[in-house]
Structure formats: C-alpha cells, structure tokens
Amino acid sequence: MKTIFHNDFYFQYRMPGFNELLNRIPKDNSIDEDFTWGDLCKIDRVSLCIDDYQDLLVEPLKLISQQLGVTFSARILHPWMNLYTKGNFQEVHYHDDCDIAAVIFLNDGPDFSKFYFWDSTHTAFTKPWIKIITKMKLSNIYYPEIKAGDIIMFPSHMFHGVTPHKSDITRKTFSFNVVIDDVT
C-alpha cells in the first residue's frame, strides 16, 4: 500500500520558556463564559491577554520555520486556558479562523483526559472498507504521546478533541491560534 496524500501532520516540541510561561499564568483562574464556541463540550475556559505571552509564543513558531526551512510572518491570536475537571471533555472540532492551532500542556497525570486527532476522511469509507480497515488494525483516531511542558502545533483544518477527564486533579492547557500573513 502506498499513501499518496499527507495533509495531516503536527509539530511537537518541548515548549521554550515553559517555566516562564507557568510563572506568568494568573493564579486566579476566573472562568470566562463569553466564548463563542464550545457548545458541544464540557470545559471551563480562561481568557488571556496576548500582550502577556507574545514574546514566549513566537519561539515555537521559529522552531516550525527552522524545521520546514520556510520563513513566514504571522499573527498570534487571543490565547486562552482550558480547565478540565472530572468529566470535562472537548468535542471533535477544527479551527476555521486561523492557519495553525497550538496547545501547550501545563500538567499531566494518571487518569488525565487525552488529546487526540480524528481523521475526517474516515467518513468517506463504505461499510466494507470500514471492516477492512478495522481488520488491518488501522484507526481514525490518533493520540500523540504528550507530557507537561510539551507544545503541539498543527494545521487548523485538522479535527481534534479531548477525551473525558477522569482525574480529581484539574487538567490545564494553554491554547492559541496563528494566522500566517506571508510566506517567503
């Protein structure tokens, strides 16, 4: 079998300046109810100010640029923090208002919910193909191995979600989106 299209990929790094990022996150996590997305999930979100994090968030974009060997100018949009208490989850979704989605994992632990990617092309297979794919032990869900301090960045068209959280410890992630203005 030859795979011909590779439209789904992600970058994973150790977040440069992770400890500084943790120090800047406010200890008072005032839940923000004014988000215009997330009606199908159960999650608490904290709105953050880009000015407080801009200098730290450009560093992972430099890593992507270096790895790809491509220079681009970009704008980092409004960051937010996700708080997952027991039973919370994020439905499968994509981001249609940006080019890159990013998640920084602030903590980890036993029974923590898992971030995953979902292959949307899986819905195009007929029932016989689904049986074949299942027998081949192929899946339409991929769970990257992630630990506290990791950042993942991926094209915003990729479907992704978070499984239900099973720990009594609140799972915390820091998310932001990126719009690419120019590629040189």
Tab-separated table of C-alpha atoms in Angstrom:
chain	number	residue	atom	x	y	z
A	1	MET	CA	0.000	0.000	0.000
A	2	LYS	CA	1.268	3.491	-0.886
A	3	THR	CA	-0.036	6.551	0.876
A	4	ILE	CA	-0.356	9.416	-1.633
A	5	PHE	CA	-1.588	12.451	0.311
A	6	HIS	CA	-0.102	13.736	3.549
A	7	ASN	CA	-2.331	16.625	4.594
A	8	ASP	CA	-2.408	15.841	8.297
A	9	PHE	CA	0.716	16.424	10.370
A	10	TYR	CA	1.738	18.100	13.574
A	11	PHE	CA	4.815	19.504	15.276
A	12	GLN	CA	5.685	18.622	18.846
A	13	TYR	CA	8.391	20.322	20.873
A	14	ARG	CA	9.341	20.999	24.435
A	15	MET	CA	7.883	24.481	24.971
A	16	PRO	CA	10.750	27.016	25.022
A	17	GLY	CA	10.393	29.115	28.180
A	18	PHE	CA	7.871	26.719	29.717
A	19	ASN	CA	8.705	27.659	33.312
A	20	GLU	CA	8.398	31.363	32.483
A	21	LEU	CA	5.003	30.677	30.898
A	22	LEU	CA	3.840	28.906	34.059
A	23	ASN	CA	5.014	31.870	36.168
A	24	ARG	CA	3.005	34.306	34.033
A	25	ILE	CA	-0.281	32.426	34.168
A	26	PRO	CA	-2.572	34.074	36.716
A	27	LYS	CA	-3.254	32.006	39.840
A	28	ASP	CA	-6.809	33.365	39.924
A	29	ASN	CA	-8.444	31.410	37.110
A	30	SER	CA	-11.592	33.447	36.522
A	31	ILE	CA	-13.771	31.328	34.259
A	32	ASP	CA	-14.905	33.182	31.129
A	33	GLU	CA	-18.426	32.385	29.932
A	34	ASP	CA	-18.246	34.684	26.882
A	35	PHE	CA	-16.540	32.265	24.477
A	36	THR	CA	-18.488	31.917	21.230
A	37	TRP	CA	-17.501	28.266	20.724
A	38	GLY	CA	-17.760	25.045	22.650
A	39	ASP	CA	-21.494	24.488	22.983
A	40	LEU	CA	-20.983	20.749	22.463
A	41	CYS	CA	-18.236	20.294	25.029
A	42	LYS	CA	-17.916	20.482	28.780
A	43	ILE	CA	-14.941	22.646	29.660
A	44	ASP	CA	-14.025	25.767	31.595
A	45	ARG	CA	-12.003	28.438	29.789
A	46	VAL	CA	-9.986	31.401	30.960
A	47	SER	CA	-9.402	34.279	28.557
A	48	LEU	CA	-5.801	35.524	28.493
A	49	CYS	CA	-4.154	38.662	27.108
A	50	ILE	CA	-1.767	38.164	24.175
A	51	ASP	CA	0.477	41.011	25.392
A	52	ASP	CA	1.396	38.931	28.451
A	53	TYR	CA	2.661	35.977	26.355
A	54	GLN	CA	3.615	37.228	22.877
A	55	ASP	CA	7.383	37.033	23.459
A	56	LEU	CA	7.148	33.399	24.601
A	57	LEU	CA	4.738	32.229	21.889
A	58	VAL	CA	6.843	33.375	18.931
A	59	GLU	CA	9.603	30.936	19.931
A	60	PRO	CA	7.751	27.741	18.905
A	61	LEU	CA	6.861	29.371	15.563
A	62	LYS	CA	10.565	29.927	14.961
A	63	LEU	CA	11.096	26.190	15.514
A	64	ILE	CA	8.500	25.342	12.855
A	65	SER	CA	10.088	27.796	10.444
A	66	GLN	CA	13.512	26.243	11.007
A	67	GLN	CA	12.237	22.685	10.643
A	68	LEU	CA	10.376	23.478	7.417
A	69	GLY	CA	13.116	25.695	6.001
A	70	VAL	CA	10.436	28.305	5.258
A	71	THR	CA	10.140	31.853	6.529
A	72	PHE	CA	6.716	33.282	7.303
A	73	SER	CA	5.225	36.237	9.096
A	74	ALA	CA	2.322	35.532	11.396
A	75	ARG	CA	-0.044	36.955	13.976
A	76	ILE	CA	-0.717	35.128	17.216
A	77	LEU	CA	-4.360	35.452	18.170
A	78	HIS	CA	-6.082	35.657	21.540
A	79	PRO	CA	-4.757	32.890	23.873
A	80	TRP	CA	-6.877	31.061	26.419
A	81	MET	CA	-6.512	28.398	29.067
A	82	ASN	CA	-8.648	25.243	29.168
A	83	LEU	CA	-9.516	23.713	32.537
A	84	TYR	CA	-10.743	20.122	32.585
A	85	THR	CA	-12.294	18.966	35.842
A	86	LYS	CA	-13.590	15.425	36.288
A	87	GLY	CA	-15.973	14.565	33.435
A	88	ASN	CA	-14.968	17.502	31.221
A	89	PHE	CA	-14.117	16.915	27.543
A	90	GLN	CA	-13.695	18.747	24.229
A	91	GLU	CA	-15.755	17.650	21.233
A	92	VAL	CA	-14.123	16.894	17.881
A	93	HIS	CA	-13.630	20.203	16.070
A	94	TYR	CA	-11.344	22.246	13.845
A	95	HIS	CA	-10.478	25.954	13.721
A	96	ASP	CA	-11.719	27.798	10.636
A	97	ASP	CA	-10.444	31.273	11.549
A	98	CYS	CA	-6.695	30.641	11.521
A	99	ASP	CA	-3.897	28.618	9.910
A	100	ILE	CA	-2.170	26.978	12.879
A	101	ALA	CA	-3.702	25.745	16.130
A	102	ALA	CA	-1.453	25.281	19.172
A	103	VAL	CA	-1.794	23.637	22.567
A	104	ILE	CA	0.697	23.777	25.441
A	105	PHE	CA	0.192	21.078	28.073
A	106	LEU	CA	0.633	22.624	31.514
A	107	ASN	CA	0.306	19.443	33.570
A	108	ASP	CA	-0.253	15.709	33.269
A	109	GLY	CA	-1.060	12.738	35.449
A	110	PRO	CA	-2.876	9.436	35.856
A	111	ASP	CA	-6.455	9.366	34.543
A	112	PHE	CA	-5.949	12.668	32.704
A	113	SER	CA	-8.008	13.190	29.568
A	114	LYS	CA	-6.166	12.670	26.288
A	115	PHE	CA	-5.770	14.992	23.335
A	116	TYR	CA	-6.450	13.250	20.024
A	117	PHE	CA	-6.617	13.846	16.283
A	118	TRP	CA	-9.582	12.466	14.326
A	119	ASP	CA	-9.317	11.539	10.632
A	120	SER	CA	-12.278	13.211	8.920
A	121	THR	CA	-11.678	11.271	5.694
A	122	HIS	CA	-12.711	8.140	7.569
A	123	THR	CA	-16.356	9.142	6.998
A	124	ALA	CA	-15.907	8.670	3.240
A	125	PHE	CA	-15.297	4.912	3.535
A	126	THR	CA	-18.097	2.480	2.796
A	127	LYS	CA	-19.041	-0.174	5.364
A	128	PRO	CA	-16.963	-2.900	3.665
A	129	TRP	CA	-13.907	-0.617	3.726
A	130	ILE	CA	-14.515	0.130	7.405
A	131	LYS	CA	-14.385	-3.634	8.075
A	132	ILE	CA	-11.183	-3.956	6.036
A	133	ILE	CA	-9.541	-1.029	7.815
A	134	THR	CA	-10.556	-2.452	11.187
A	135	LYS	CA	-9.076	-5.869	10.306
A	136	MET	CA	-5.876	-4.074	9.259
A	137	LYS	CA	-5.832	-2.506	12.751
A	138	LEU	CA	-5.895	0.999	11.283
A	139	SER	CA	-7.690	3.700	13.204
A	140	ASN	CA	-9.285	7.046	12.537
A	141	ILE	CA	-8.096	8.335	15.934
A	142	TYR	CA	-4.511	9.198	16.863
A	143	TYR	CA	-3.318	10.018	20.392
A	144	PRO	CA	0.045	11.813	20.442
A	145	GLU	CA	2.220	10.996	23.440
A	146	ILE	CA	2.253	14.201	25.443
A	147	LYS	CA	3.651	15.297	28.778
A	148	ALA	CA	3.617	18.520	30.773
A	149	GLY	CA	5.757	21.159	29.048
A	150	ASP	CA	5.059	19.918	25.516
A	151	ILE	CA	3.567	22.086	22.796
A	152	ILE	CA	1.865	20.732	19.709
A	153	MET	CA	1.072	22.849	16.654
A	154	PHE	CA	-0.868	21.683	13.638
A	155	PRO	CA	-2.757	22.954	10.575
A	156	SER	CA	-6.066	24.284	11.846
A	157	HIS	CA	-8.143	22.149	9.436
A	158	MET	CA	-7.255	19.009	11.395
A	159	PHE	CA	-10.054	17.645	13.531
A	160	HIS	CA	-9.068	17.205	17.172
A	161	GLY	CA	-10.643	16.742	20.591
A	162	VAL	CA	-10.077	15.719	24.201
A	163	THR	CA	-11.437	12.589	25.878
A	164	PRO	CA	-13.411	12.819	29.158
A	165	HIS	CA	-11.220	13.727	32.134
A	166	LYS	CA	-11.178	11.083	34.892
A	167	SER	CA	-8.846	12.627	37.475
A	168	ASP	CA	-9.706	14.718	40.524
A	169	ILE	CA	-6.755	16.968	39.569
A	170	THR	CA	-7.713	19.694	37.076
A	171	ARG	CA	-6.043	19.232	33.675
A	172	LYS	CA	-4.757	22.551	32.294
A	173	THR	CA	-3.769	23.526	28.772
A	174	PHE	CA	-2.813	26.841	27.194
A	175	SER	CA	-4.090	27.316	23.628
A	176	PHE	CA	-3.644	29.889	20.906
A	177	ASN	CA	-4.196	30.240	17.184
A	178	VAL	CA	-1.930	31.666	14.488
A	179	VAL	CA	-2.743	33.432	11.218
A	180	ILE	CA	0.008	33.278	8.612
A	181	ASP	CA	0.222	36.604	6.763
A	182	ASP	CA	3.034	35.899	4.305
A	183	VAL	CA	5.318	33.049	3.275
A	184	THR	CA	8.711	33.931	1.804
